CSV table of C-alpha atoms in Angstrom, one decimal:
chain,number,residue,atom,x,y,z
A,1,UNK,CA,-1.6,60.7,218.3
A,2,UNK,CA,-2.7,58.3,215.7
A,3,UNK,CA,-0.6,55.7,213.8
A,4,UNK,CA,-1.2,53.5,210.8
A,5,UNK,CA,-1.8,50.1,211.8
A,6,UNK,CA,-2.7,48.5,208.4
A,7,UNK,CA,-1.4,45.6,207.4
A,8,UNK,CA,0.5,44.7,203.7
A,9,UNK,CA,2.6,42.4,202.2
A,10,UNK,CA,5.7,44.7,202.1
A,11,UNK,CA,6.3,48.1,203.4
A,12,UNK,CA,8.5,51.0,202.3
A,13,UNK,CA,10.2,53.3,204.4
A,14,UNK,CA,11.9,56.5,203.2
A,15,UNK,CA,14.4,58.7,204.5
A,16,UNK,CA,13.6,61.9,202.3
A,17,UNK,CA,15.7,64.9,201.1
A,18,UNK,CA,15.8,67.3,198.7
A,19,UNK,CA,18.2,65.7,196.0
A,20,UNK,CA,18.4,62.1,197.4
A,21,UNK,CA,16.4,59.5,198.7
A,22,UNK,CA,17.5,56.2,201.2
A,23,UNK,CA,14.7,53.7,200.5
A,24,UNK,CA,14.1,50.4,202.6
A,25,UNK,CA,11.4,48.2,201.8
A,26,UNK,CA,11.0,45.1,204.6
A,27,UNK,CA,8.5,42.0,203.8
A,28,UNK,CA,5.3,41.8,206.5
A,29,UNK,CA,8.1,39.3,208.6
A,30,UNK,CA,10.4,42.3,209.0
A,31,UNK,CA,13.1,40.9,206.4
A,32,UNK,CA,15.0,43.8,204.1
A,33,UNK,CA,14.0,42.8,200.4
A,34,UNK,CA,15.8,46.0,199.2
A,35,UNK,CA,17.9,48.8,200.4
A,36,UNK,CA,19.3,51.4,198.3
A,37,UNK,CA,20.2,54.9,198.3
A,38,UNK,CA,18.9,56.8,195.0
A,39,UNK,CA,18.8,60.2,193.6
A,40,UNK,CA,15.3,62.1,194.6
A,41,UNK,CA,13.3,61.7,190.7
A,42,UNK,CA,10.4,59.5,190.1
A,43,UNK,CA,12.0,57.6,187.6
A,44,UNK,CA,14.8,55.4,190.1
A,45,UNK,CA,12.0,55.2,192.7
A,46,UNK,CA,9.6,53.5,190.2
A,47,UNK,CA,12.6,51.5,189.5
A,48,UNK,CA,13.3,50.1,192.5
A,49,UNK,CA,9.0,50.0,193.9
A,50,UNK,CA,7.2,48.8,190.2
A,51,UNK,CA,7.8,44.8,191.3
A,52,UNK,CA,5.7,45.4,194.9
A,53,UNK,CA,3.2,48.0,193.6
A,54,UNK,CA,-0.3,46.9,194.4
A,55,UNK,CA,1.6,45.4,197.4
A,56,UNK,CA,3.0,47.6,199.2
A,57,UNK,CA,3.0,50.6,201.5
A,58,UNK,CA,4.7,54.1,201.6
A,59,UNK,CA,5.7,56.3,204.5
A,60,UNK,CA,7.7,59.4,204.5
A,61,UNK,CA,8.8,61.6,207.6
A,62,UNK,CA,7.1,64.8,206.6
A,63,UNK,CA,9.7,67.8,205.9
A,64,UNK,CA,9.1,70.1,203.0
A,65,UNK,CA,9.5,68.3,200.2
A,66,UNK,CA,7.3,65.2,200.8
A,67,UNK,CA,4.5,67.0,198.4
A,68,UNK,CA,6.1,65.5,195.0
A,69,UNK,CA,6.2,61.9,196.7
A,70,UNK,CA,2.5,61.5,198.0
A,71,UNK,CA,1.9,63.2,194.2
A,72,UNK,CA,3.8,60.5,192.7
A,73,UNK,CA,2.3,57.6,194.7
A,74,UNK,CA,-1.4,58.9,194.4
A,75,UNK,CA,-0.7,58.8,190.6
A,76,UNK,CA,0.5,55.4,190.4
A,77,UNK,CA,-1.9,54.6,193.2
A,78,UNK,CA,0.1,53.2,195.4
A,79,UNK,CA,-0.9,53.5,199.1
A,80,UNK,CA,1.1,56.5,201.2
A,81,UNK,CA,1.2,57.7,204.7
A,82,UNK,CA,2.8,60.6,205.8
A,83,UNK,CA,4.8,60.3,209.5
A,84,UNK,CA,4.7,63.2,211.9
A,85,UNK,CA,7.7,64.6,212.3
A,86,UNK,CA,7.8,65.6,215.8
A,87,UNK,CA,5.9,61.9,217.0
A,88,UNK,CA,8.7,60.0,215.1
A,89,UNK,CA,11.5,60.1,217.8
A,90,UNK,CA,12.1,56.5,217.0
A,91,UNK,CA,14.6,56.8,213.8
A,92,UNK,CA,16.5,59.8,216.1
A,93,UNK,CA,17.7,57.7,218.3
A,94,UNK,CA,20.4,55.1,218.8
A,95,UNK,CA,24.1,55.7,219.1
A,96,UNK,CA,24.4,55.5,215.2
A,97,UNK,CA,22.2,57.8,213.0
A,98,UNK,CA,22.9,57.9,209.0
A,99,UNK,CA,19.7,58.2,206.1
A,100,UNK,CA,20.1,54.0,205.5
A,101,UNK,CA,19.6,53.4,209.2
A,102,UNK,CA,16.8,56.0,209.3
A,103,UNK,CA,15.1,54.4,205.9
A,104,UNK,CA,14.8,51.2,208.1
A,105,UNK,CA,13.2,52.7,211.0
A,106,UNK,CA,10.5,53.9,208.9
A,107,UNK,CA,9.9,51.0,207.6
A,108,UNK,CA,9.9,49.0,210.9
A,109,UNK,CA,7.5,51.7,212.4
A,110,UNK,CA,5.0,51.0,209.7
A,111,UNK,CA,5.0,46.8,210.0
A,112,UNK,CA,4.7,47.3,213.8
A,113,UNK,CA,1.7,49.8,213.6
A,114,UNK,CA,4.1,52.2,215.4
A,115,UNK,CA,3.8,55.0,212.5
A,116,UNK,CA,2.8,58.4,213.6
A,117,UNK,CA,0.3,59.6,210.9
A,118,UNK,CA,0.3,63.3,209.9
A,119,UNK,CA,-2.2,65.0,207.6
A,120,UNK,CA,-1.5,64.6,203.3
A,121,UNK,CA,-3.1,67.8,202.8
A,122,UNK,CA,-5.2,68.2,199.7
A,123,UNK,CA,-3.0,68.5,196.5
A,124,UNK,CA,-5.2,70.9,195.1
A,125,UNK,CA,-5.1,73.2,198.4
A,126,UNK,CA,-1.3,73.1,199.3
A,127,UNK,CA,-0.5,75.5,196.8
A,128,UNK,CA,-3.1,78.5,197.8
A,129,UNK,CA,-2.2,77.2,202.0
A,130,UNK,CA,2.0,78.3,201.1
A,131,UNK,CA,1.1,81.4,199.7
A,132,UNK,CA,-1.0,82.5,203.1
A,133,UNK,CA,1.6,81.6,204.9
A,134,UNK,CA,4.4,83.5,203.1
A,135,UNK,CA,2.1,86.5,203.5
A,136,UNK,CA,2.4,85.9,206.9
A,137,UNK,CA,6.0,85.8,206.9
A,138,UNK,CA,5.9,89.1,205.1
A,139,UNK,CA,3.0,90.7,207.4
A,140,UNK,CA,5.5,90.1,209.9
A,141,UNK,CA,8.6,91.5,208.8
A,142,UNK,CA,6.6,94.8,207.6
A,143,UNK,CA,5.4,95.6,211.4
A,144,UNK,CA,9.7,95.1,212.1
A,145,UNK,CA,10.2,97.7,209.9
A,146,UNK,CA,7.7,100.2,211.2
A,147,UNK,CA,9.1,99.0,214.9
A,148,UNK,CA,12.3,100.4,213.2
A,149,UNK,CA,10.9,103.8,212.8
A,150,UNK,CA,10.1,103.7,216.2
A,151,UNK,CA,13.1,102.7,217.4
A,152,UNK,CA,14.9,105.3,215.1
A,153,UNK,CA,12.9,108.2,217.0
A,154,UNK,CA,13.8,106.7,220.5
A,155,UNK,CA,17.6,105.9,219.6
A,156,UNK,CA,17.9,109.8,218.7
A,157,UNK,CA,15.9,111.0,221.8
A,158,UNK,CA,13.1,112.6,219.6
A,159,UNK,CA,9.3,112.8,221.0
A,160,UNK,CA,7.2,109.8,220.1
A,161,UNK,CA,4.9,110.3,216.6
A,162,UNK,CA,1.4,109.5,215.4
A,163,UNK,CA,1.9,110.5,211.9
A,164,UNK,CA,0.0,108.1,209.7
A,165,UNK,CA,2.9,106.6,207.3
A,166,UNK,CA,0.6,105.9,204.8
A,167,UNK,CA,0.4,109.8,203.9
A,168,UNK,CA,3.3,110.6,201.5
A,169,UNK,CA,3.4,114.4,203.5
A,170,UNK,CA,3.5,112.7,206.9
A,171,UNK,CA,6.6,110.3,205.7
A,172,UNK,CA,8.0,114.1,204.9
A,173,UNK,CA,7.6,115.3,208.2
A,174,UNK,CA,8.7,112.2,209.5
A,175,UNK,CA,12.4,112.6,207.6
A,176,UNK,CA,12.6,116.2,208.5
A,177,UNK,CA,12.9,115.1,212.4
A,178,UNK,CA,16.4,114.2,211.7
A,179,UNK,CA,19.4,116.5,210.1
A,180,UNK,CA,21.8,113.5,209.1
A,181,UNK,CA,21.0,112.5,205.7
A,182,UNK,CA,21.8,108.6,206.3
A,183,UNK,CA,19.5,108.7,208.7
A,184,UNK,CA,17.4,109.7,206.1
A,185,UNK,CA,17.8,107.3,203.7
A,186,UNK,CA,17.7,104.2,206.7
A,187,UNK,CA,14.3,105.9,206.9
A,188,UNK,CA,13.4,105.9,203.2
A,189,UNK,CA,14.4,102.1,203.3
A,190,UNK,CA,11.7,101.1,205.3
A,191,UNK,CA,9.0,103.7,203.7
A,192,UNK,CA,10.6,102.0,200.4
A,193,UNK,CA,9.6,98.4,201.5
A,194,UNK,CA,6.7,98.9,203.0
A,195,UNK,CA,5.2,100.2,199.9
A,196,UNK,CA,6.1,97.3,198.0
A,197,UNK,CA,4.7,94.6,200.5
A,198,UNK,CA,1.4,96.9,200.7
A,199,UNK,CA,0.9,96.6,197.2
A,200,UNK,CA,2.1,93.0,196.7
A,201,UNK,CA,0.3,91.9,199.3
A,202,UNK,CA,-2.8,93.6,198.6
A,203,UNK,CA,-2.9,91.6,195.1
A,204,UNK,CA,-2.2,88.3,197.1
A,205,UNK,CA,-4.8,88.5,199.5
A,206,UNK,CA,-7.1,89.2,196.4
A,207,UNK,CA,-6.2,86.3,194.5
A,208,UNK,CA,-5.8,83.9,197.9
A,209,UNK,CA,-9.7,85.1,198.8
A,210,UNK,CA,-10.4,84.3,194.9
A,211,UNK,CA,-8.6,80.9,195.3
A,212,UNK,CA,-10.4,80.0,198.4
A,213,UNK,CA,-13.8,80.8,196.9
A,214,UNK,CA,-12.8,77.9,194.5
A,215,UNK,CA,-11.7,75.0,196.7
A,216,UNK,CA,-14.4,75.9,200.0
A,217,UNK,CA,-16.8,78.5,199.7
A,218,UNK,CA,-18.9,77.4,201.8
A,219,UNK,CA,-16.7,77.4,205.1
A,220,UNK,CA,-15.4,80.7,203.8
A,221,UNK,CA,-18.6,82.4,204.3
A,222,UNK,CA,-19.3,80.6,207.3
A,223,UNK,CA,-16.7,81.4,209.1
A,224,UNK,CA,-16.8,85.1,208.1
A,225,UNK,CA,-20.0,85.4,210.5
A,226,UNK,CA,-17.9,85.4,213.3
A,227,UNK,CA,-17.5,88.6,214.5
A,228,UNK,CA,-14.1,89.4,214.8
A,229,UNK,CA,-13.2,87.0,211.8
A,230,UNK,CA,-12.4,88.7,209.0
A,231,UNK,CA,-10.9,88.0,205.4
A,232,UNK,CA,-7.3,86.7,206.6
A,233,UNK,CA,-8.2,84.9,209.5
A,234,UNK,CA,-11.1,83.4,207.5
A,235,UNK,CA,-8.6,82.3,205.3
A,236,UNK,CA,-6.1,81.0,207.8
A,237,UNK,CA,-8.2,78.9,209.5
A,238,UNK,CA,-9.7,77.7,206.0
A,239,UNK,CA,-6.8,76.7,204.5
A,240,UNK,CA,-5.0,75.3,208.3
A,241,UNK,CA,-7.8,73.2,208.5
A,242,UNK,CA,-8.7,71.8,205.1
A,243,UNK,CA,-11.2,69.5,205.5
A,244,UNK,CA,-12.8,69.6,209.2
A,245,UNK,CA,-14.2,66.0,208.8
A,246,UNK,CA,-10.5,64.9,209.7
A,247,UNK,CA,-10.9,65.1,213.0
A,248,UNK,CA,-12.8,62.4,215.1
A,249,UNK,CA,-13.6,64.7,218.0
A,250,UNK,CA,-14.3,68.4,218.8
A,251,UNK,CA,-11.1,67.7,221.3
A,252,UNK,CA,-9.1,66.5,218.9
A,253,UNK,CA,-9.6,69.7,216.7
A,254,UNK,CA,-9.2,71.7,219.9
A,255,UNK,CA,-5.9,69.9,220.8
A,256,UNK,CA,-4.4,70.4,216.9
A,257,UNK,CA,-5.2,74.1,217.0
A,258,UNK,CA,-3.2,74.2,220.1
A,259,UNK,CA,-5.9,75.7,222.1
A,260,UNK,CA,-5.7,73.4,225.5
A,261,UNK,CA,-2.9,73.3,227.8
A,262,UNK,CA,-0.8,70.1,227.7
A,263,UNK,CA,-0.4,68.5,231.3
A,264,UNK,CA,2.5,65.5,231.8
A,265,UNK,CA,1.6,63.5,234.6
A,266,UNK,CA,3.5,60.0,236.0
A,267,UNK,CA,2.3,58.2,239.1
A,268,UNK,CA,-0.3,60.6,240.3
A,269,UNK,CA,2.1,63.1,240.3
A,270,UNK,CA,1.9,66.3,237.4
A,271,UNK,CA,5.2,67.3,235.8
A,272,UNK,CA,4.4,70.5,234.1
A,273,UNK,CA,3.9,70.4,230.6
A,274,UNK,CA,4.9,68.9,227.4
A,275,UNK,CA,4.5,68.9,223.8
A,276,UNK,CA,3.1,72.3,223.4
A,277,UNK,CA,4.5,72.9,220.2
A,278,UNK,CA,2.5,70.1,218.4
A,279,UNK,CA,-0.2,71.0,216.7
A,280,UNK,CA,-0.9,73.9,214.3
A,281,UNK,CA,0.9,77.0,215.4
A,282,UNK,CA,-1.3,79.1,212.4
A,283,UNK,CA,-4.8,77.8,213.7
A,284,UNK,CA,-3.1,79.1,217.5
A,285,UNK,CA,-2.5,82.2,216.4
A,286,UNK,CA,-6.3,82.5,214.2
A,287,UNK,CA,-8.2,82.2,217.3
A,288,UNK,CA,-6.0,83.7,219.5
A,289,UNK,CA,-6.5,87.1,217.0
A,290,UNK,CA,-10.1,86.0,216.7
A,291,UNK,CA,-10.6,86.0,220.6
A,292,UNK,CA,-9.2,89.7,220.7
A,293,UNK,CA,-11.4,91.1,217.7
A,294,UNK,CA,-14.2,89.6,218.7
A,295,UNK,CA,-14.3,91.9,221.8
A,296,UNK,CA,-13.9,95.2,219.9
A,297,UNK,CA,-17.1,96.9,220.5
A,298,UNK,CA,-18.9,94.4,221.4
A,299,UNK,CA,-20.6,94.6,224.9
A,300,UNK,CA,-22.0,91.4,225.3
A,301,UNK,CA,-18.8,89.7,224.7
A,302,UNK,CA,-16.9,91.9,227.1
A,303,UNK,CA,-19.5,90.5,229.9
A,304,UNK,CA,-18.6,87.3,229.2
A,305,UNK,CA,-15.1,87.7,229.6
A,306,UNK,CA,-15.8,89.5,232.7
A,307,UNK,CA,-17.5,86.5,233.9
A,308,UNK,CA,-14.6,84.4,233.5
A,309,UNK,CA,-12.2,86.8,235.2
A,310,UNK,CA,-13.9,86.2,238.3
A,311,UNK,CA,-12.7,82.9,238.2
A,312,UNK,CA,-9.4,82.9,236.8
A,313,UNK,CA,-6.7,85.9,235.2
A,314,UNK,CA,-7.6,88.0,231.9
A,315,UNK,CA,-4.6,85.5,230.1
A,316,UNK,CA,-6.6,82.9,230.8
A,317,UNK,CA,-10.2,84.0,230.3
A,318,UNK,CA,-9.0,85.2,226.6
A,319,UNK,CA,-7.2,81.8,226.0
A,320,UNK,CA,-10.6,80.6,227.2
A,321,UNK,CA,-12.6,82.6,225.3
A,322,UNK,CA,-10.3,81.0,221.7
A,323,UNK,CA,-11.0,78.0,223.0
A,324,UNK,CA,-14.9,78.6,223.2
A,325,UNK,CA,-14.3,80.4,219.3
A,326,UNK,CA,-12.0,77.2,218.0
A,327,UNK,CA,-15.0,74.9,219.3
A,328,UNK,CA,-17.7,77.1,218.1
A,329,UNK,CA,-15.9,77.0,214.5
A,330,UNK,CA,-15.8,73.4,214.3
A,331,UNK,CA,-19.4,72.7,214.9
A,332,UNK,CA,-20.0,75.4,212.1
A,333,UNK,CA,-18.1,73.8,209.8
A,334,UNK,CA,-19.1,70.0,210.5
A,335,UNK,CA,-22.9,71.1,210.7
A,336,UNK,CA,-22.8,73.7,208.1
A,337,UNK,CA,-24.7,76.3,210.0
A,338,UNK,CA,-23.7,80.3,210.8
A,339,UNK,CA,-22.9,82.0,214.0
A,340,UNK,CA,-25.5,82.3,217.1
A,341,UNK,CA,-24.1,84.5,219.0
A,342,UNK,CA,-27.0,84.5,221.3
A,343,UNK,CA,-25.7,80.3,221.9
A,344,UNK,CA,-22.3,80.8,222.1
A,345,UNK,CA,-22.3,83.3,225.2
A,346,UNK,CA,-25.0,81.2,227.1
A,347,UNK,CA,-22.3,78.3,227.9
């Protein structure tokens, strides 16, 4: 966890939302010098920051629409800091909670160098980073519907299939296993859908990839000579990580991509774990995936993990072996150089 420790003449806290905005600016001796609540458009938050500008700080908790306000302040060049939302317990607690009491907080947090930082992603990146994740979202919902068909042929107690739905005279067959027509038509639903998300996101992943070659060409052919990385993982892990000169430490990447187990401890003694859902839930999933292609076929890899099965289960040895990927990746990146897959098996 890092937090901004800075110090300014005034500092400006805001409790964001989608059509209005609680702002509290405190001088460096913790004394309110304003304290409004305005509607969220640049023009009353100029209005109320123009006399401190050069002067002062902004923070925002991050939620999803901060992007317009670190746009705004970057323009103006005023100095912004986004708060991590699930580090800033402070404002959410208290027997009283509103938006002015909350604008406060933030503020307070940032004069006492008690401000969570979180990452102001690239302006020109955040854009191309939504859209993979809405695929994602889509990706997701299309393997529900073809877990529908499924489903469909065990709720009616037919034998299991291994048509290929992609084959217009397979989906045929497929509909002439059952006699009701709504059944049918549930069944030409899904076939429906899924051919619209395989088109649409056929384009998207075309003009992400085209995107990508824009902003970092250079980590997107690195990273695709990972075997077992393709195109969207690639991607992913591209756009998840932005810039890999971020992060201070090899752990520190490791611990944002969610790839080591979190331990609480108190007096020598270990209370499970905590705060496993901080850190980047996309980059978990990339390496997980990554972990699991890179095996296919490949024999070498396949010893390995049977080296670490020896000393712990196959959970473990994979979550090791995305561990041992996620680390591998970030040394790429920093020092600009391709996959050895002769080094990374010898650790």
């Amino acid at each position: 966890m890092r937090f901004y420790n800075n110090s300014h003449p005034y500092y400006c806290g805001i409790d964001l939302h989608a059509r209005l905005l609680y702002v509290c600016i405190i001088d460096s001796k913790g004394e309110v010098v304003a304290h409004k609540k305005i509607g969220a458009n640049k023009d009353d938050l100029l209005l109320i920051l123009e006399p401190y500008i050069g002067n002062v700080i902004v923070g925002v908790e991050c939620m999803h629409c901060w992007y317009w306000v670190s746009d705004w302040c970057a323009e103006l060049g005023i100095d912004f800091v986004l708060g991590h939302a699930l580090y800033m317990k402070a404002i959410h607690g208290g027997k009283t909670k509103n938006d002015k009491i909350d604008s406060f907080k933030i503020a307070t947090l940032l004069r006492g160098g008690n401000f969570p930082i979180a990452y102001d992603y690239p302006r020109e990146m955040r854009a191309a980073r939504d859209l993979l994740r809405r695929r994602m979202k889509i990706v997701r919902h299309g393997a529900m519907l073809k877990g529908h068909v499924v489903n469909t042929n065990s709720q009616y107690n037919l034998p299991a299939t291994d048509l290929n739905l992609k084959n217009i005279s397979a989906r045929q067959k497929l509909r002439e296993q059952y006699q009701n027509p709504i059944v049918q038509r549930n069944i030409d639903l899904d076939m429906a859908l899924l051919d619209c998300y395989a088109k649409e996101l056929a384009q998207v992943e075309w003009f992400i990839e085209k995107q990508a070659k824009n902003h970092n060409p250079v980590y997107l052919e690195l990273l695709k000579t990972v075997p077992g990385i393709g195109k969207i993982l690639s991607l992913t892990i591209l756009y998840e990580i932005g810039d890999v000169a971020r992060f201070e430490s090899v752990q520190k990447f490791a611990s944002y991509s969610r790839l080591v187990k979190c331990k609480a401890e108190s007096a020598g003694k270990t209370y499970g774990t905590n705060g496993n859902k901080i850190g980047n839930a996309h980059l978990k999933w990339a390496f997980s995936e990554a972990a699991v292609l890179y095996l296919r076929g490949n024999d070498k890899a396949r010893h390995y993990l049977n080296r670490l099965q020896k000393r712990m289960s196959k959970a473990k040895a994979l979550s090791a072996l995305a561990h041992k990927l996620g680390r591998c990746v970030y040394f790429m990146l920093k020092n600009k150089t391709v996959f050895d897959e002769q080094r990374f098996l010898k650790g």
